[in-house]
Amino acid sequence: MSLQSNQSLKCKISVKSPATLITVVLLVMIASLVKAQQVDYSIQAVPFTQVKFNDKFWLPRIRTNHTVTIPASFERCEATGRVKNFEMAAAHSGAFCTVYPFDDTDIYKTIEGASFSLSLYPDKALELYIDTLIQKVAAAQEPDGYLYTARTIDPLKTHKWAGKERWEKERELSHELYNSGHLYEAAVAHYMATGKRNLLNVAIKNADLVCSVFGPGRRHVAPGHEVVEMGLVKMYRLTGNKKYLETAKDFLEERGRFAGYDSASKDPWKNGAYWQDHIPVTKQREAVGHAVRAGYLYSAMADVAALTNDAQMVQAVDSIWQNVVQKKIYVQGGIGAVGDGERFGQNYELPNRTAYNETCAAIANIYWNQRMFLLHGDAKYIDVLEKTLYNGMISGVGMDGNSFFYTNAMEITSAFRHSDMEGGRSGWFTCSCCPTNVTRLIPSIPGYVYATSKSDIFINLFVSGTSNIKIDNRSVEIVQQNDYPWSGALKFTINPSRPEKFALKLRIPGWARGEAIPSDLYSFTTSSTQKVTILVNGNVIPFEMSNGYAVLNRSWRKGDRIEVVLPMDIQRVVANNKLIDDRQKVALQRGPIIYCAEWKDNDAKVSDMIVPQDVVFSTEFVPGLLNGVQVIRGQVPAIEVKTPTQVTTISKSFTAIPYYAWAHRGTGEMMVWFPVGIKDLTIIPAE
Amino acid sequence: MSLQSNQSLKCKISVKSPATLITVVLLVMIASLVKAQQVDYSIQAVPFTQVKFNDKFWLPRIRTNHTVTIPASFERCEATGRVKNFEMAAAHSGAFCTVYPFDDTDIYKTIEGASFSLSLYPDKALELYIDTLIQKVAAAQEPDGYLYTARTIDPLKTHKWAGKERWEKERELSHELYNSGHLYEAAVAHYMATGKRNLLNVAIKNADLVCSVFGPGRRHVAPGHEVVEMGLVKMYRLTGNKKYLETAKDFLEERGRFAGYDSASKDPWKNGAYWQDHIPVTKQREAVGHAVRAGYLYSAMADVAALTNDAQMVQAVDSIWQNVVQKKIYVQGGIGAVGDGERFGQNYELPNRTAYNETCAAIANIYWNQRMFLLHGDAKYIDVLEKTLYNGMISGVGMDGNSFFYTNAMEITSAFRHSDMEGGRSGWFTCSCCPTNVTRLIPSIPGYVYATSKSDIFINLFVSGTSNIKIDNRSVEIVQQNDYPWSGALKFTINPSRPEKFALKLRIPGWARGEAIPSDLYSFTTSSTQKVTILVNGNVIPFEMSNGYAVLNRSWRKGDRIEVVLPMDIQRVVANNKLIDDRQKVALQRGPIIYCAEWKDNDAKVSDMIVPQDVVFSTEFVPGLLNGVQVIRGQVPAIEVKTPTQVTTISKSFTAIPYYAWAHRGTGEMMVWFPVGIKDLTIIPAE
């Protein structure tokens, strides 16, 4: 989920459940008392509740998420004992029956995903089931608001990662505040989607406890796994209760204060960098440590920077973002290169064979970039968000909605199999953070398409559908019709409730302007045959670019049509020479889609192929393949082992598919980066 | 050094310095009082002082060690501040001026090496210089015997690895007892070689302090880096003072008792396995953790097992030895496969590209196998010792005596360079354990050639020279004449002082009987054209084999000649299929020598060659090459990159040199294991 809860007070008007109207009105009244002081992002995302998709790319995935992933996820929460943990906590009897103390969050995250999903697929049975779960969650909450089944079940036998006392090991591995953070995120989404307060009440009670224990003038801790900071900001934006924001900020500012680390050590566990706890956040300039923790931290830094006007915090999070896009992100948008510690590597450490790329880290990266956009209003953040969304994030979930990658490989060859890297998807993991994170991210995508700022409307993503956008208390309907990401021909119909002058800021992706994303690390060696063209009501118009947006500032009338042509040539991508593993190699991109070659389409092998400069590629949409994908084809030289002592070179047909679509047809070789020529060969031996 | 000090009391008769004779006689008298109770190995090595080499393989190395390595090592101890540390400690003023608290030991180890060396190369100037060093060492010793410059210089500013109090961090990294252990080893060698007590007195004073602090009924610790145990056993065997043996045993038995480790962790630093401190030694069955620490521990276990008749300890050390030879030793005798922690890997984890193989670990393995032989009298231990000595150990020192490997690579290719692996030798290292360990090992080799047991004489190594061996208080001179390791034709002349019946146990190496060493991990696919033949006084004799020895039991007269022919065919070695990295590969061996192919002899490249089953090899001794080596030649298929998109197979001349001799002619590719055929190829890309 991202900032779909921005328009906290406005969105309450649109809740569907009339029964909760009185509550909502009361909330509005209470909140308006503090509203005067409430600082928020100057740019606000249009909430997911206002955006309906009817496209062929995302809607089927959201539908599969609704019909397959969410039920399967709840079923697994039941079958593995995650639900039972709450029941036992309510009864104060039994023994914690799953593995990790953060297993509670899989329930919260699935409720969050289901809440987003209900906005597109109203589903009474699902809503009722969620209510029964919320009852169990509420029953497991201790009278003062504490909620952490791993302790409440039997306080004398807490989880080994938790201390004897509450919060005692929060800086390390107890995850007590991590659980709280996910509770808040779920509660806000659930309230926004349903208007029901049942989970929100639990969250408020817990947040009030957390803020009575921690925060300015009270106890301090740098939470061992960040997310409570993001959650508290959401709670603040929904309720206007300022102590939530203050405590979030306090959690951030406590980082880098612990004296027990060995700052001279290079071991990220010993020097605190694993937890981003090595130096104060405002002094941090580099993305380090566990990538999911980092992504959630940087998201919260953007939140707090914006909401408290903290210039130092802005400077820090801007620098860290620069560090990631200049030195630490894969071409498919994945982050967290190193398996040992699931963490960021050194600058330019982006190996292909061992690329870890946790799915959760891609999701965290989406959260973070959305917030960076809201903070600065620049399309470059959405460029990174789009890259991650269409490539390194959705690769993490199979098209059946029931199979997942925890890691997202960049290269699988028969010659080299690293034990960390998954060659095929799994149904579930003991540590199931990734599947439930996917469950909540996929249906939240409608919340990323539009944003508003005063009387401007930002169009960030291109997805067919209808949206209802409020600016200056008036409503504008925008209808998108396109075949994105396969076609760059985009149509928008603008239907203001009455003629109105406002600026439409239409994102022109970096890749459509000849820049690979991010351009510090990657570039195109090819140039487009077309230029970006914009027509309004059939006439080509000149347009001004500002921060990556084509600014269409005019008086709009109902039925106004915008047509945009984004060039979708096949691009050869090369990497910065500092990326050792990509040297003298090429990747392929078309539109926002990064390609890979998989064994299935290439005579069972892809590591034998060379892609020299002169290969001529063609492209074609294949409806029956992998739910419909645009493939790229060419003829390339390849190596053939004729006998155990004889090798030769042949011409071979090359077929590339979108990276996100790999690993749906059995396991075998896959590569993203192809050698442009042979300098040398390593022999894999055989009798 | 190994057990050259075995015959503690006997060897004193042969000391060369008449001035110390009175002292020696006194020592003999004192020691004889305790001698009645003193248990020792039933097999005793013939001390280095009794064996003189005149061969072309080892003597030049010992000479170079004497003329180049030892002076250079002392010079570096002076230049780096290691000597100055002792001077400052004596003055209780200044600041420790080197890096590691164990830097003291480089001086001890060089004195030890110089002492061995003086036995072959008497050198008054060197002896006097050592005396001045010993004066400085003695002056740095505190009144109660404590000797550790990193604390004595300024007890208020000890090294960060040392505690505020003495011994406080001995279980971790202080190395206080490690320094003591090397002091004892040096003192015993120095006393044996020179008859002087100056260093021995320092050692006794320190050992008495150590034994007054630690041992049965006193404090206990599992020393963080073993070696004090070996050193104390040597002190016991020299002086007969039983508390030294008891304290050594106590140090061993303290291992595995520390409650502060996390036994559930797989991290060897957290579970204690790095220090072999994870379980009690008598329960240990697998070689784990830092390989040098381990080798010193297992050496001491063999010592204590033998000297205290401890059957449980015998069982443990036997099992660990089995584990190493069945699962954890490289084909060139190296141990400690993993760079991270310089430690043993998992069973069968013997990767080539990242093989760590610390030179010190090879040396520790030699110490250990010598003791295993003394304990059990089986030639299989000398087979492993010989393999390590002629291959993975001497590879660690360049023929100039002034360049060293800390790690000993198994494979260097242009396609894969691991940062841990050295492609060329260095003059010295900040952590200079390996150079000074080599300095003391090389001149100690005369002490490994012979051993005695009652009236039996063991001939373990084949080195031209003359020895003077005592059995039953009579003396037997044995003269060896051979061109080992290049020729398997061995000649021995047996000169007893008068005709005498005794058993000569002549080691017949496993490799000469068709077994690769160790046979659990490696085997020959070829068989020898000859059989082992033994002639006595010109007549072929039948002989009985016992524990790897040909037993020649007869009445020997002065001038009796033994001739032995060991077949020296070129053997194709294959590895156990569980060694993943060696699958479908072959290594080459001739006699005890393991071969490698180096870029210099193979058209600048070796990773392009295939060595199929049908290659016909020839061999030739090349006097001008690398101080004279036997090379192996053949014609093999190889891969050639003709253009960046075209590959073909050619026929190429293949030349292999002894592994130990690589890296003397610049840096480039080197391989030990060659593919027998091509199954697949990995492309190294180029424009």
CSV table of C-alpha atoms in Angstrom, one decimal, chain B residues 52-300:
chain,number,residue,atom,x,y,z
B,52,LYS,CA,72.5,-34.4,7.8
B,53,PHE,CA,71.3,-33.8,4.3
B,54,ASN,CA,73.3,-33.7,1.1
B,55,ASP,CA,70.5,-33.9,-1.4
B,56,LYS,CA,69.6,-31.6,-4.3
B,57,PHE,CA,66.0,-31.0,-3.3
B,58,TRP,CA,65.8,-30.0,0.4
B,59,LEU,CA,69.4,-29.0,1.1
B,60,PRO,CA,69.2,-26.0,-1.3
B,61,ARG,CA,66.0,-24.9,0.2
B,62,ILE,CA,67.4,-25.2,3.8
B,63,ARG,CA,70.5,-23.3,2.6
B,64,THR,CA,68.3,-20.5,1.1
B,65,ASN,CA,66.3,-20.5,4.3
B,66,HIS,CA,69.5,-20.0,6.2
B,67,THR,CA,71.1,-17.4,4.0
B,68,VAL,CA,68.0,-15.5,2.9
B,69,THR,CA,64.8,-16.3,4.8
B,70,ILE,CA,66.1,-16.2,8.3
B,71,PRO,CA,68.1,-13.0,8.0
B,72,ALA,CA,65.3,-11.4,6.1
B,73,SER,CA,62.8,-12.5,8.8
B,74,PHE,CA,65.0,-11.1,11.6
B,75,GLU,CA,65.5,-7.9,9.6
B,76,ARG,CA,61.7,-7.5,9.2
B,77,CYS,CA,61.2,-8.2,12.9
B,78,GLU,CA,63.6,-5.2,13.5
B,79,ALA,CA,62.2,-3.0,10.8
B,80,THR,CA,58.5,-3.4,11.6
B,81,GLY,CA,59.0,-2.8,15.3
B,82,ARG,CA,58.6,-6.3,16.6
B,83,VAL,CA,62.0,-6.1,18.3
B,84,LYS,CA,61.3,-2.6,19.5
B,85,ASN,CA,58.2,-3.9,21.3
B,86,PHE,CA,60.4,-6.1,23.5
B,87,GLU,CA,62.7,-3.1,24.2
B,88,MET,CA,59.8,-0.9,25.2
B,89,ALA,CA,58.4,-3.7,27.4
B,90,ALA,CA,61.7,-3.9,29.2
B,91,ALA,CA,61.6,-0.1,29.7
B,92,HIS,CA,57.9,-0.1,30.5
B,93,SER,CA,57.7,2.9,28.3
B,94,GLY,CA,56.4,3.7,24.8
B,95,ALA,CA,53.5,2.3,22.8
B,96,PHE,CA,53.1,-1.1,21.2
B,97,CYS,CA,54.2,-0.3,17.7
B,98,THR,CA,53.0,-3.2,15.5
B,99,VAL,CA,49.5,-4.4,14.6
B,100,TYR,CA,48.8,-7.7,16.3
B,101,PRO,CA,49.4,-8.8,19.9
B,102,PHE,CA,50.9,-12.0,18.6
B,103,ASP,CA,53.6,-10.2,16.7
B,104,ASP,CA,56.0,-11.3,19.5
B,105,THR,CA,55.8,-14.8,18.1
B,106,ASP,CA,57.5,-13.9,14.8
B,107,ILE,CA,60.7,-13.4,16.8
B,108,TYR,CA,60.2,-16.7,18.6
B,109,LYS,CA,59.5,-18.6,15.4
B,110,THR,CA,62.5,-17.2,13.6
B,111,ILE,CA,64.7,-18.1,16.6
B,112,GLU,CA,63.2,-21.6,16.4
B,113,GLY,CA,63.9,-21.8,12.6
B,114,ALA,CA,67.4,-20.4,13.1
B,115,SER,CA,68.1,-23.0,15.8
B,116,PHE,CA,67.2,-25.9,13.5
B,117,SER,CA,69.2,-24.3,10.8
B,118,LEU,CA,72.3,-24.0,13.0
B,119,SER,CA,72.4,-27.8,13.2
B,120,LEU,CA,73.1,-28.0,9.5
B,121,TYR,CA,74.9,-24.6,9.1
B,122,PRO,CA,76.8,-23.7,12.2
B,123,ASP,CA,77.0,-19.9,12.2
B,124,LYS,CA,78.5,-18.1,15.2
B,125,ALA,CA,77.4,-14.7,14.1
B,126,LEU,CA,73.8,-15.9,13.9
B,127,GLU,CA,74.1,-17.6,17.3
B,128,LEU,CA,75.4,-14.3,18.8
B,129,TYR,CA,72.6,-12.3,17.2
B,130,ILE,CA,70.1,-14.7,18.6
B,131,ASP,CA,71.6,-14.3,22.0
B,132,THR,CA,71.1,-10.5,21.8
B,133,LEU,CA,67.5,-11.1,20.9
B,134,ILE,CA,67.1,-13.5,23.8
B,135,GLN,CA,68.5,-10.8,26.1
B,136,LYS,CA,65.8,-8.5,24.9
B,137,VAL,CA,63.1,-11.1,25.3
B,138,ALA,CA,64.3,-11.9,28.9
B,139,ALA,CA,64.4,-8.2,29.7
B,140,ALA,CA,60.8,-7.8,28.6
B,141,GLN,CA,59.7,-10.7,30.9
B,142,GLU,CA,57.9,-9.5,34.0
B,143,PRO,CA,59.4,-10.6,37.4
B,144,ASP,CA,56.8,-13.4,37.8
B,145,GLY,CA,57.4,-14.8,34.3
B,146,TYR,CA,54.6,-13.0,32.3
B,147,LEU,CA,55.8,-12.2,28.8
B,148,TYR,CA,53.5,-10.3,26.5
B,149,THR,CA,54.8,-7.0,25.2
B,150,ALA,CA,51.4,-5.7,24.2
B,151,ARG,CA,50.6,-5.4,27.9
B,152,THR,CA,53.9,-4.9,29.6
B,153,ILE,CA,54.8,-1.8,27.6
B,154,ASP,CA,51.9,0.0,29.2
B,155,PRO,CA,49.5,-2.0,31.3
B,156,LEU,CA,47.0,0.9,31.2
B,157,LYS,CA,46.9,0.9,27.4
B,158,THR,CA,46.9,-2.8,26.4
B,159,HIS,CA,46.1,-3.9,22.9
B,160,LYS,CA,42.4,-3.7,22.1
B,161,TRP,CA,42.3,-7.5,21.7
B,162,ALA,CA,43.7,-8.0,25.3
B,163,GLY,CA,41.6,-7.4,28.4
B,164,LYS,CA,42.4,-4.9,31.2
B,165,GLU,CA,43.5,-7.8,33.3
B,166,ARG,CA,45.9,-10.5,32.3
B,167,TRP,CA,44.3,-13.5,30.5
B,168,GLU,CA,40.9,-11.8,30.6
B,169,LYS,CA,40.4,-12.2,26.8
B,170,GLU,CA,42.5,-15.2,26.3
B,171,ARG,CA,39.5,-17.3,25.2
B,172,GLU,CA,39.0,-14.7,22.5
B,173,LEU,CA,41.8,-12.8,20.9
B,174,SER,CA,44.5,-11.8,23.4
B,175,HIS,CA,46.9,-14.6,22.3
B,176,GLU,CA,48.8,-14.4,25.6
B,177,LEU,CA,49.1,-18.2,25.8
B,178,TYR,CA,49.7,-18.4,22.0
B,179,ASN,CA,52.8,-16.2,22.5
B,180,SER,CA,53.8,-18.5,25.4
B,181,GLY,CA,53.4,-21.6,23.2
B,182,HIS,CA,55.7,-20.3,20.5
B,183,LEU,CA,58.2,-19.2,23.1
B,184,TYR,CA,58.3,-22.8,24.4
B,185,GLU,CA,58.8,-24.3,21.0
B,186,ALA,CA,61.6,-21.8,20.2
B,187,ALA,CA,63.2,-22.4,23.6
B,188,VAL,CA,63.2,-26.2,23.2
B,189,ALA,CA,64.7,-26.1,19.7
B,190,HIS,CA,67.2,-23.5,20.7
B,191,TYR,CA,68.3,-25.6,23.7
B,192,MET,CA,68.6,-28.7,21.6
B,193,ALA,CA,70.6,-27.1,18.8
B,194,THR,CA,72.9,-25.0,21.0
B,195,GLY,CA,72.8,-26.5,24.5
B,196,LYS,CA,72.2,-22.9,25.8
B,197,ARG,CA,69.7,-22.3,28.5
B,198,ASN,CA,69.2,-18.6,28.0
B,199,LEU,CA,65.9,-18.9,26.2
B,200,LEU,CA,64.9,-22.1,28.0
B,201,ASN,CA,65.1,-20.3,31.3
B,202,VAL,CA,62.7,-17.6,30.1
B,203,ALA,CA,60.4,-20.3,28.9
B,204,ILE,CA,60.5,-22.2,32.1
B,205,LYS,CA,59.8,-19.1,34.1
B,206,ASN,CA,56.8,-18.3,31.9
B,207,ALA,CA,55.6,-21.9,31.9
B,208,ASP,CA,55.8,-22.1,35.7
B,209,LEU,CA,53.7,-18.9,35.8
B,210,VAL,CA,51.2,-20.3,33.3
B,211,CYS,CA,50.9,-23.5,35.3
B,212,SER,CA,50.5,-21.6,38.6
B,213,VAL,CA,47.5,-19.7,37.1
B,214,PHE,CA,45.9,-22.4,35.0
B,215,GLY,CA,45.4,-26.1,35.3
B,216,PRO,CA,43.8,-28.7,37.6
B,217,GLY,CA,42.4,-27.0,40.7
B,218,ARG,CA,43.2,-23.5,39.3
B,219,ARG,CA,41.8,-21.3,36.6
B,220,HIS,CA,40.6,-22.8,33.4
B,221,VAL,CA,40.5,-21.4,29.9
B,222,ALA,CA,40.3,-22.8,26.3
B,223,PRO,CA,43.0,-20.7,24.7
B,224,GLY,CA,41.7,-18.7,21.8
B,225,HIS,CA,44.5,-19.7,19.5
B,226,GLU,CA,45.9,-23.1,20.3
B,227,VAL,CA,49.7,-23.8,20.4
B,228,VAL,CA,50.5,-23.4,24.1
B,229,GLU,CA,49.3,-27.0,24.5
B,230,MET,CA,52.0,-28.3,22.0
B,231,GLY,CA,54.6,-26.0,23.6
B,232,LEU,CA,53.9,-27.3,27.1
B,233,VAL,CA,54.1,-30.9,26.0
B,234,LYS,CA,57.5,-30.1,24.5
B,235,MET,CA,58.6,-28.5,27.8
B,236,TYR,CA,57.4,-31.5,29.6
B,237,ARG,CA,59.3,-33.9,27.3
B,238,LEU,CA,62.4,-31.9,27.7
B,239,THR,CA,62.3,-31.2,31.5
B,240,GLY,CA,60.1,-34.0,32.8
B,241,ASN,CA,58.1,-31.5,34.8
B,242,LYS,CA,54.7,-33.1,34.9
B,243,LYS,CA,52.7,-30.0,35.6
B,244,TYR,CA,53.4,-28.8,32.1
B,245,LEU,CA,51.7,-31.9,30.7
B,246,GLU,CA,48.8,-31.6,33.2
B,247,THR,CA,48.2,-28.0,32.3
B,248,ALA,CA,48.3,-28.8,28.6
B,249,LYS,CA,45.7,-31.5,29.2
B,250,ASP,CA,43.6,-29.1,31.2
B,251,PHE,CA,43.7,-26.6,28.4
B,252,LEU,CA,42.4,-29.3,26.0
B,253,GLU,CA,39.8,-30.5,28.4
B,254,GLU,CA,38.5,-27.0,29.0
B,255,ARG,CA,37.3,-26.7,25.3
B,256,GLY,CA,33.6,-27.0,24.8
B,257,ARG,CA,32.8,-25.8,28.3
B,258,PHE,CA,32.1,-22.2,27.7
B,259,ALA,CA,28.4,-21.4,28.2
B,260,GLY,CA,28.4,-18.1,26.3
B,261,TYR,CA,28.2,-19.5,22.8
B,262,ASP,CA,24.9,-20.0,20.9
B,263,SER,CA,25.0,-23.6,20.1
B,264,ALA,CA,22.0,-23.3,17.9
B,265,SER,CA,23.8,-20.8,15.6
B,266,LYS,CA,25.4,-22.0,12.4
B,267,ASP,CA,27.9,-19.1,12.6
B,268,PRO,CA,31.2,-20.7,13.7
B,269,TRP,CA,32.1,-17.5,15.6
B,270,LYS,CA,28.8,-17.6,17.5
B,271,ASN,CA,28.7,-21.4,18.2
B,272,GLY,CA,32.4,-21.6,19.2
B,273,ALA,CA,33.4,-23.9,16.3
B,274,TYR,CA,35.8,-21.3,15.0
B,275,TRP,CA,37.9,-21.9,18.1
B,276,GLN,CA,37.2,-25.7,18.2
B,277,ASP,CA,35.4,-24.7,21.4
B,278,HIS,CA,31.9,-25.9,20.5
B,279,ILE,CA,32.0,-29.3,22.3
B,280,PRO,CA,34.5,-31.1,24.5
B,281,VAL,CA,37.6,-32.3,22.6
B,282,THR,CA,37.0,-35.9,23.4
B,283,LYS,CA,33.6,-35.6,21.8
B,284,GLN,CA,34.9,-33.9,18.7
B,285,ARG,CA,34.8,-36.0,15.5
B,286,GLU,CA,35.0,-33.4,12.7
B,287,ALA,CA,37.7,-30.9,11.8
B,288,VAL,CA,36.1,-27.5,12.1
B,289,GLY,CA,36.9,-23.9,12.5
B,290,HIS,CA,40.1,-21.9,11.8
B,291,ALA,CA,42.4,-24.5,10.3
B,292,VAL,CA,45.7,-23.4,11.9
B,293,ARG,CA,44.1,-23.4,15.3
B,294,ALA,CA,42.6,-26.8,14.6
B,295,GLY,CA,45.9,-28.3,13.4
B,296,TYR,CA,47.7,-27.2,16.5
B,297,LEU,CA,44.9,-28.5,18.7
B,298,TYR,CA,44.8,-31.9,17.0
B,299,SER,CA,48.7,-32.1,17.3
B,300,ALA,CA,48.3,-31.4,21.0
